[in-house]
Amino acid sequence: MGSRSSHAARIPDVDSLRQETGFSQASLRRLYDRFNALDRTGKGYLSRMDLQQIGALAVNPLGDRIIDSFFPDGSLRLDFPGFVRVLAHFRPVDEEDDGNRDPKEPEPLNSRMNKLRFAFQLYDLDRDGKISRHEMLQALRLMVGVQVTEEQLESIADRTVQEADEDGDGAVSFLEFAKSLEKMNIEQKMSIRILK
Amino acid sequence: MLGRWAPGPGWGVLLALLLALGELPRARGVEEEPGDAHGGTQGFQVVTFKWHHVQDPYIIALWILVASLAKIGFHLSHKVTSVVPESALLIVLGLLLGGIVLAADHIASFSLTPTVFFFYLLPPIVLDAGYFMPNRLFFGNLGTILLYAVIGTVWNAATTGLSLYGVFLSGLMGDLNIGLLDFLLFGSLIAAVDPVAVLAVFEEVHVNEVLFIIVFGESLLNDAVTVVLYNVFESFVTLGGDKVTGVDCVKGIVSFFVVSLGGTLVGIVFAFLLSLVTRFTKHVRIIEPGFVFVLSYLSYLTSEMLSLSAILAITFCGICCQKYVKANISEQSATTVRYTMKMLASGAETIIFMFLGISAVDPLIWKWNTAFVLLTLLFISVYRAIGVILQTWILNRYRMVQLEIIDQVVMCYGGLRGAVAYALVVLLDENKVKEKNLFVSTTIIVIFFTVIFQGLTIKPLVQWLKVKRSEQRDPKLNEKLHGRAFDHILSAIEDISGQIGHNYLRDKWSNFDRKFLSKILMRRSAQKSRDRILNVFHELNLKDAISYVAEGERRGSLAFIRSPSTDNMVNVDFSTPRPSTVEASVSYLLRENVSAVRLDMQSLEQRRQSIRDAEDMITHHTLQQYLYKPRQEYKHLYSRHGLTADEDEKQDTEIFHRTMRKRLESFKSAKLGINPHKKAAKLLKRDRAQKRRNSSIPNGKLPIVSSLQDFTIKEKDLELSDTEEAPNYDDEMSGGIEFLANIAQDTATDSPSGIDNPAFSPEESPGVLSGVPPWLCPGEAVVPSQRARLQIPHSPGNFHRLAPFRLSGKSVDSFLLADGPEEQPHAAPPESTHM
């Protein structure tokens, strides 16, 4: 496919991106194609609108929050490296990586902690490093059907926060968040096999 | 067969008796019944017993009744059906019934004849599969499916046939009158995975969508290969092994392409015709559904007539026409088509399996050869496994979604054989194929083994493979909640990263479709409404309205609108306030009443009490039940027995509404240049939280809250009308429109839309603009038309559900009008609703 290879040539900084994200050349090429397909007007970056055009996201309760997470700090443009960097969180953890990884290097984007951090920031809207009761409630509202009354929601939110809250400050810090999920196989749950 | 329709009663009975000894489905009843009629005179009789007259249709109807009753019986016990697939139960039932018939009659009177199977039972099943095919998924995996269907089937046929021949040469099977070609013929008919059996079993095993479509697609498309191989080898057998030349082999290969492509082409041509016909059925709504069935059946018969692949023809007829037909025919017709198709397919399937059982009870067809039977079973399983592994190995180098070991195991194991193989083997000519009976009995054994044994074990197998580490531990709330969040995140990321490839081709195709095909094949009104999100929104609204009215009818009145306790507000959210100038509107008045009616202190207290007492368990339960499910869990791609579950649609509706509302709010803030994460967003959230609390909890403090709320909203409005110009706004805005249009396109693929909804095509009806609620006016000044377009259907803040629009269903119309009478006149559409 001629168009593909020409795309590959145009990916900026392929090698450093590969290093950083751990994606294979083929995956990067594929994601680049995807990136360009999403960028319908060919402006070279993605806006929120481009992502919102994906129909399935409109029926995903967390769709908009996930879109937001592609645009850190209120930026309006998403370039390809940024796009890939977010997706890299969902690369499956491969065993051989863990064994011979240099401990001095920063943790790869797809480590357990980084996967958790990605999820955590979806809750932590005000970026204060804590999921407050209010934030928990907001997340619940998104994820629970309308059949549940607000009171029930509040009680669920209370319980959820209490359950994870260890220092008694009425909010869930990242460490508490990670701890509450320590039994869960995050590596598997937060990985997409196509993103090898 | 003349006697069946002979008019004279006396004659007829005599003839019936004669016929009873003859061929075809004969009734046991014949023998018990005619004692008195036998001595009947030629004179006038007040009452005559004309069994012969109704015999054939009567027996058919009785069998259908028995099969349907059996189905009811199976489902009385959930335990049985959850373990044993229905197809297996039906086969067992067939065996029992066959045994009874045999015991009574001493000869096997009924069997599944190839004619009945191919002409009447198979087409509805395949049409159903095609018509409800998840197109996007199917074409996304078409390459893989074709490889498995073509190469895989040839491989299975060749290896099975050759290996059996090899063993035969070694003398293990004893003395059989079979040549190499007979073995290959047998191999070719036993090789193909059967769509009916696969669907019947996979329906109950919920595997992931890609895996499902691959196995399902393979079973549908390999028909062409089977038919060609079967025909080629049959003619070779007829010719005699020594006379087959190289030219014949080449002809065989050529005929494969002709048969498969020809069948597909016939299907597409008929799909085109069908779409075209439904475009002009506006005034004959009542026979609309008929066209769908008749024309697709004709496609089947036509390609059968041309000796092309009939299954491919009707499959592709269904696949290609679905989009246009669904858009063209009225909503009622669409429902009729859906249900009729499901009913026919499900009924045909039931009969097929039952008759497979019945047909097996016939001492005449059984010829046992242990080595042959066991080796056939062994070879088809082993070679399927090898074939799948080899092909997957090749495919995985090119596929975006890798097929993993588990998938391969399921694919190997899902290679079920079924009625197609049986019908083909029965078709064999005994004079040419000397060991026909051996083939028939082996085929029956293979079918029973795959359907019953593999069908029984595939579910536990899938579960066992997936739940490798089952922990006996109640998940904590956090785990449950976040776990679900992870699922949502994953599915969103999959969507963003483009799980299913071929975007380029799909874009090209949809362009072509929009520019040419849709123009020709769709009603003009349908074309218009298709490209718009408005249409989707209209459908959602319609559903809301219907459920709303249904709820009202259930309770005997629509009075419950006034006491919107959360459980009867299925989706309908009337009580969100509409600020400022619309006070006069009916819904506003209704809402005002709400606060008074709501003060039912006792029930309120009860509810509070119960919530206070709520145990963790209840909380868990609530979460379990009401957390939105991620896509993979609820999306059943294709189901023969059920239409899409209500729950899923409801969930989609809810989330869709929510998302749209939020996005519109952020449009607003983007327009003002306010960072959506900061001030405005917070404000809006607080505002919404209040609204929600207000709407869903009847509490005593309501008046205070609502006054507070009004205040907030005014504050918000002030803020919004503050600044007029902001950078990026136009960009975002046009993007927004494009986005809306695109969503509509995307969503339209899976949602049937038979609604003409002129009021929702803003370009054509500028009158709608004036129908915008007055409180939107401040914003209007900036870019009137675009904003109007955006905001008619879902006004920010309250989303303005059930806003005035034309419904094609008349029953709810008047009710809806009550909600917004002041806007209705403006929305008068250029074209009246059709019925």
CSV table of N, CA, C and O in Angstrom, one decimal, chain B residues 707-773:
chain,number,residue,atom,x,y,z
B,707,SER,N,-36.1,28.4,43.9
B,707,SER,CA,-35.9,29.9,43.8
B,707,SER,C,-34.4,30.1,43.6
B,707,SER,O,-34.0,30.9,42.9
B,708,LEU,N,-33.7,29.4,44.4
B,708,LEU,CA,-32.2,29.5,44.3
B,708,LEU,C,-31.8,29.2,42.9
B,708,LEU,O,-31.0,29.9,42.3
B,709,GLN,N,-32.4,28.2,42.4
B,709,GLN,CA,-32.0,27.7,41.1
B,709,GLN,C,-32.3,28.8,40.0
B,709,GLN,O,-31.5,29.0,39.1
B,710,ASP,N,-33.5,29.3,40.1
B,710,ASP,CA,-33.8,30.4,39.2
B,710,ASP,C,-32.8,31.5,39.2
B,710,ASP,O,-32.3,32.0,38.2
B,711,PHE,N,-32.4,31.7,40.4
B,711,PHE,CA,-31.3,32.8,40.6
B,711,PHE,C,-30.1,32.3,39.8
B,711,PHE,O,-29.5,33.1,39.1
B,712,THR,N,-29.7,31.1,40.0
B,712,THR,CA,-28.5,30.6,39.4
B,712,THR,C,-28.6,30.8,37.9
B,712,THR,O,-27.6,31.1,37.2
B,713,ILE,N,-29.7,30.4,37.4
B,713,ILE,CA,-29.9,30.4,36.0
B,713,ILE,C,-29.8,31.8,35.4
B,713,ILE,O,-29.1,32.1,34.4
B,714,LYS,N,-30.4,32.7,36.1
B,714,LYS,CA,-30.3,34.1,35.7
B,714,LYS,C,-28.9,34.5,35.7
B,714,LYS,O,-28.4,35.2,34.7
B,715,GLU,N,-28.2,34.2,36.7
B,715,GLU,CA,-26.8,34.6,36.8
B,715,GLU,C,-26.1,34.0,35.6
B,715,GLU,O,-25.3,34.7,34.9
B,716,LYS,N,-26.4,32.8,35.3
B,716,LYS,CA,-25.7,32.1,34.1
B,716,LYS,C,-26.1,32.9,32.8
B,716,LYS,O,-25.2,33.1,32.0
B,717,ASP,N,-27.3,33.2,32.7
B,717,ASP,CA,-27.7,33.8,31.5
B,717,ASP,C,-27.0,35.1,31.3
B,717,ASP,O,-26.6,35.5,30.2
B,718,LEU,N,-27.0,35.8,32.4
B,718,LEU,CA,-26.3,37.1,32.4
B,718,LEU,C,-24.8,36.9,31.9
B,718,LEU,O,-24.4,37.6,31.0
B,719,GLU,N,-24.3,35.9,32.5
B,719,GLU,CA,-22.9,35.7,32.1
B,719,GLU,C,-22.7,35.3,30.7
B,719,GLU,O,-21.8,35.7,30.0
B,720,LEU,N,-23.7,34.6,30.2
B,720,LEU,CA,-23.6,34.1,28.9
B,720,LEU,C,-23.8,35.2,27.9
B,720,LEU,O,-23.1,35.3,26.8
B,721,SER,N,-24.6,36.1,28.2
B,721,SER,CA,-24.8,37.2,27.3
B,721,SER,C,-23.8,38.3,27.4
B,721,SER,O,-23.8,39.4,26.8
B,722,ASP,N,-22.9,38.0,28.3
B,722,ASP,CA,-21.8,39.0,28.6
B,722,ASP,C,-21.0,39.4,27.4
B,722,ASP,O,-21.0,40.5,26.9
B,723,THR,N,-20.2,38.4,26.9
B,723,THR,CA,-19.3,38.7,25.8
B,723,THR,C,-19.9,38.1,24.6
B,723,THR,O,-20.5,37.0,24.6
B,724,GLU,N,-19.7,38.7,23.5
B,724,GLU,CA,-20.3,38.2,22.3
B,724,GLU,C,-19.3,37.5,21.4
B,724,GLU,O,-19.6,36.5,20.8
B,725,GLU,N,-18.1,38.0,21.3
B,725,GLU,CA,-17.2,37.4,20.4
B,725,GLU,C,-16.1,36.6,21.1
B,725,GLU,O,-15.7,37.0,22.2
B,726,ALA,N,-15.7,35.5,20.6
B,726,ALA,CA,-14.7,34.7,21.2
B,726,ALA,C,-13.9,34.1,20.0
B,726,ALA,O,-14.4,33.7,19.0
B,727,PRO,N,-12.6,33.9,20.2
B,727,PRO,CA,-11.8,33.2,19.2
B,727,PRO,C,-12.3,31.8,19.0
B,727,PRO,O,-12.8,31.2,20.0
B,728,ASN,N,-12.1,31.3,17.9
B,728,ASN,CA,-12.3,29.9,17.7
B,728,ASN,C,-13.8,29.5,17.6
B,728,ASN,O,-14.1,28.4,17.3
B,729,TYR,N,-14.6,30.5,17.9
B,729,TYR,CA,-16.0,30.1,18.0
B,729,TYR,C,-16.6,29.5,16.7
B,729,TYR,O,-17.2,28.5,16.6
B,730,ASP,N,-16.3,30.3,15.6
B,730,ASP,CA,-16.9,29.8,14.4
B,730,ASP,C,-16.4,28.5,14.0
B,730,ASP,O,-17.1,27.6,13.5
B,731,ASP,N,-15.1,28.4,14.2
B,731,ASP,CA,-14.5,27.1,13.9
B,731,ASP,C,-15.2,26.0,14.6
B,731,ASP,O,-15.7,25.0,14.0
B,732,GLU,N,-15.3,26.1,15.9
B,732,GLU,CA,-16.0,25.1,16.7
B,732,GLU,C,-17.4,24.9,16.3
B,732,GLU,O,-17.9,23.8,16.2
B,733,MET,N,-18.0,26.0,15.9
B,733,MET,CA,-19.4,25.9,15.6
B,733,MET,C,-19.7,25.1,14.4
B,733,MET,O,-20.5,24.2,14.4
B,734,SER,N,-18.9,25.4,13.3
B,734,SER,CA,-19.2,24.7,12.1
B,734,SER,C,-18.8,23.2,12.3
B,734,SER,O,-19.4,22.3,11.8
B,735,GLY,N,-17.8,23.1,13.1
B,735,GLY,CA,-17.4,21.7,13.4
B,735,GLY,C,-18.5,21.0,14.1
B,735,GLY,O,-18.8,19.9,13.9
B,736,GLY,N,-19.2,21.8,15.0
B,736,GLY,CA,-20.3,21.2,15.7
B,736,GLY,C,-21.4,20.7,14.8
B,736,GLY,O,-21.9,19.6,15.0
B,737,ILE,N,-21.7,21.5,13.8
B,737,ILE,CA,-22.7,21.1,12.9
B,737,ILE,C,-22.3,19.8,12.1
B,737,ILE,O,-23.1,18.8,12.0
B,738,GLU,N,-21.1,19.9,11.7
B,738,GLU,CA,-20.6,18.7,11.0
B,738,GLU,C,-20.7,17.5,11.9
B,738,GLU,O,-21.1,16.4,11.5
B,739,PHE,N,-20.3,17.8,13.1
B,739,PHE,CA,-20.3,16.7,14.1
B,739,PHE,C,-21.7,16.1,14.3
B,739,PHE,O,-21.8,14.9,14.3
B,740,LEU,N,-22.6,17.0,14.4
B,740,LEU,CA,-24.0,16.5,14.6
B,740,LEU,C,-24.4,15.6,13.4
B,740,LEU,O,-24.9,14.5,13.6
B,741,ALA,N,-24.1,16.1,12.2
B,741,ALA,CA,-24.4,15.4,11.1
B,741,ALA,C,-23.8,14.0,11.0
B,741,ALA,O,-24.4,13.0,10.7
B,742,ASN,N,-22.5,14.1,11.5
B,742,ASN,CA,-21.8,12.8,11.4
B,742,ASN,C,-22.3,11.8,12.4
B,742,ASN,O,-22.4,10.6,12.1
B,743,ILE,N,-22.6,12.3,13.6
B,743,ILE,CA,-23.2,11.4,14.5
B,743,ILE,C,-24.4,10.7,14.0
B,743,ILE,O,-24.6,9.5,14.1
B,744,ALA,N,-25.2,11.6,13.4
B,744,ALA,CA,-26.4,11.0,12.8
B,744,ALA,C,-26.1,9.9,11.9
B,744,ALA,O,-26.8,8.9,11.9
B,745,GLN,N,-25.1,10.1,11.1
B,745,GLN,CA,-24.8,9.1,10.1
B,745,GLN,C,-24.3,7.8,10.8
B,745,GLN,O,-24.8,6.8,10.5
B,746,ASP,N,-23.5,8.0,11.8
B,746,ASP,CA,-22.9,6.9,12.4
B,746,ASP,C,-24.0,6.1,13.1
B,746,ASP,O,-24.1,4.9,13.0
B,747,THR,N,-24.8,6.8,13.8
B,747,THR,CA,-25.9,6.1,14.6
B,747,THR,C,-26.9,5.5,13.7
B,747,THR,O,-27.5,4.5,14.0
B,748,ALA,N,-27.1,6.2,12.6
B,748,ALA,CA,-28.2,5.7,11.7
B,748,ALA,C,-27.9,4.3,11.2
B,748,ALA,O,-28.9,3.6,10.9
B,749,THR,N,-26.7,3.9,11.2
B,749,THR,CA,-26.4,2.6,10.6
B,749,THR,C,-27.1,1.5,11.5
B,749,THR,O,-27.5,0.5,11.0
B,750,ASP,N,-27.1,1.7,12.8
B,750,ASP,CA,-27.7,0.7,13.5
B,750,ASP,C,-29.1,0.9,14.0
B,750,ASP,O,-29.8,0.0,14.5
B,751,SER,N,-29.6,2.1,13.8
B,751,SER,CA,-30.9,2.3,14.2
B,751,SER,C,-31.8,2.4,13.0
B,751,SER,O,-31.6,3.2,12.1
B,752,PRO,N,-32.8,1.6,13.0
B,752,PRO,CA,-33.7,1.6,11.9
B,752,PRO,C,-34.5,3.0,11.9
B,752,PRO,O,-34.9,3.4,13.0
B,753,SER,N,-34.7,3.6,10.8
B,753,SER,CA,-35.3,4.9,10.8
B,753,SER,C,-36.3,5.0,9.7
B,753,SER,O,-35.9,5.2,8.6
B,754,GLY,N,-37.5,4.8,10.0
B,754,GLY,CA,-38.5,4.8,8.9
B,754,GLY,C,-39.3,6.1,9.1
B,754,GLY,O,-40.5,6.0,8.8
B,755,ILE,N,-38.7,7.1,9.5
B,755,ILE,CA,-39.6,8.3,9.8
B,755,ILE,C,-39.2,9.4,8.9
B,755,ILE,O,-38.1,9.8,8.7
B,756,ASP,N,-40.2,9.9,8.4
B,756,ASP,CA,-40.0,11.2,7.6
B,756,ASP,C,-40.3,12.3,8.6
B,756,ASP,O,-41.3,12.3,9.3
B,757,ASN,N,-39.4,13.1,8.7
B,757,ASN,CA,-39.5,14.1,9.8
B,757,ASN,C,-39.1,15.4,9.3
B,757,ASN,O,-38.0,15.9,9.6
B,758,PRO,N,-39.9,16.0,8.5
B,758,PRO,CA,-39.5,17.2,7.8
B,758,PRO,C,-39.1,18.4,8.8
B,758,PRO,O,-38.3,19.2,8.5
B,759,ALA,N,-39.8,18.4,9.9
B,759,ALA,CA,-39.6,19.5,10.8
B,759,ALA,C,-38.2,19.4,11.3
B,759,ALA,O,-37.6,20.4,11.9
B,760,PHE,N,-37.6,18.3,11.1
B,760,PHE,CA,-36.2,18.2,11.7
B,760,PHE,C,-35.1,18.4,10.6
B,760,PHE,O,-34.0,18.1,10.9
B,761,SER,N,-35.5,18.8,9.5
B,761,SER,CA,-34.4,19.2,8.5
B,761,SER,C,-34.4,20.7,8.4
B,761,SER,O,-35.2,21.2,7.6
B,762,PRO,N,-33.6,21.2,9.2
B,762,PRO,CA,-33.6,22.7,9.3
B,762,PRO,C,-33.4,23.5,8.1
B,762,PRO,O,-34.0,24.6,7.9
B,763,GLU,N,-32.7,23.0,7.1
B,763,GLU,CA,-32.4,23.8,5.9
B,763,GLU,C,-33.7,24.1,5.2
B,763,GLU,O,-33.8,25.1,4.6
B,764,GLU,N,-34.5,23.1,5.2
B,764,GLU,CA,-35.7,23.2,4.3
B,764,GLU,C,-36.8,24.0,5.0
B,764,GLU,O,-37.7,24.4,4.3
B,765,SER,N,-36.8,24.1,6.3
B,765,SER,CA,-37.9,24.7,6.9
B,765,SER,C,-37.4,25.8,7.9
B,765,SER,O,-37.3,25.7,9.0
B,766,PRO,N,-37.2,27.0,7.3
B,766,PRO,CA,-36.7,28.1,8.1
B,766,PRO,C,-37.7,28.5,9.1
B,766,PRO,O,-37.4,29.2,10.0
B,767,GLY,N,-38.9,28.1,8.9
B,767,GLY,CA,-40.0,28.5,9.8
B,767,GLY,C,-39.7,28.1,11.3
B,767,GLY,O,-40.1,28.7,12.2
B,768,VAL,N,-38.9,27.0,11.3
B,768,VAL,CA,-38.6,26.5,12.6
B,768,VAL,C,-37.9,27.5,13.5
B,768,VAL,O,-38.0,27.5,14.7
B,769,LEU,N,-37.1,28.3,12.8
B,769,LEU,CA,-36.3,29.3,13.6
B,769,LEU,C,-37.1,30.1,14.5
B,769,LEU,O,-36.8,30.3,15.6
B,770,SER,N,-38.3,30.5,14.0
B,770,SER,CA,-39.1,31.3,14.9
B,770,SER,C,-39.7,30.5,16.0
B,770,SER,O,-40.3,31.0,16.9
B,771,GLY,N,-39.6,29.2,15.9
B,771,GLY,CA,-40.1,28.3,17.0
B,771,GLY,C,-39.1,28.2,18.1
B,771,GLY,O,-39.4,27.5,19.1
B,772,VAL,N,-38.0,28.8,18.0
B,772,VAL,CA,-37.0,28.7,19.1
B,772,VAL,C,-37.6,29.4,20.3
B,772,VAL,O,-38.1,30.5,20.2
B,773,PRO,N,-37.5,28.7,21.4
B,773,PRO,CA,-38.0,29.3,22.6
B,773,PRO,C,-37.4,30.7,22.9
B,773,PRO,O,-36.2,30.8,22.6
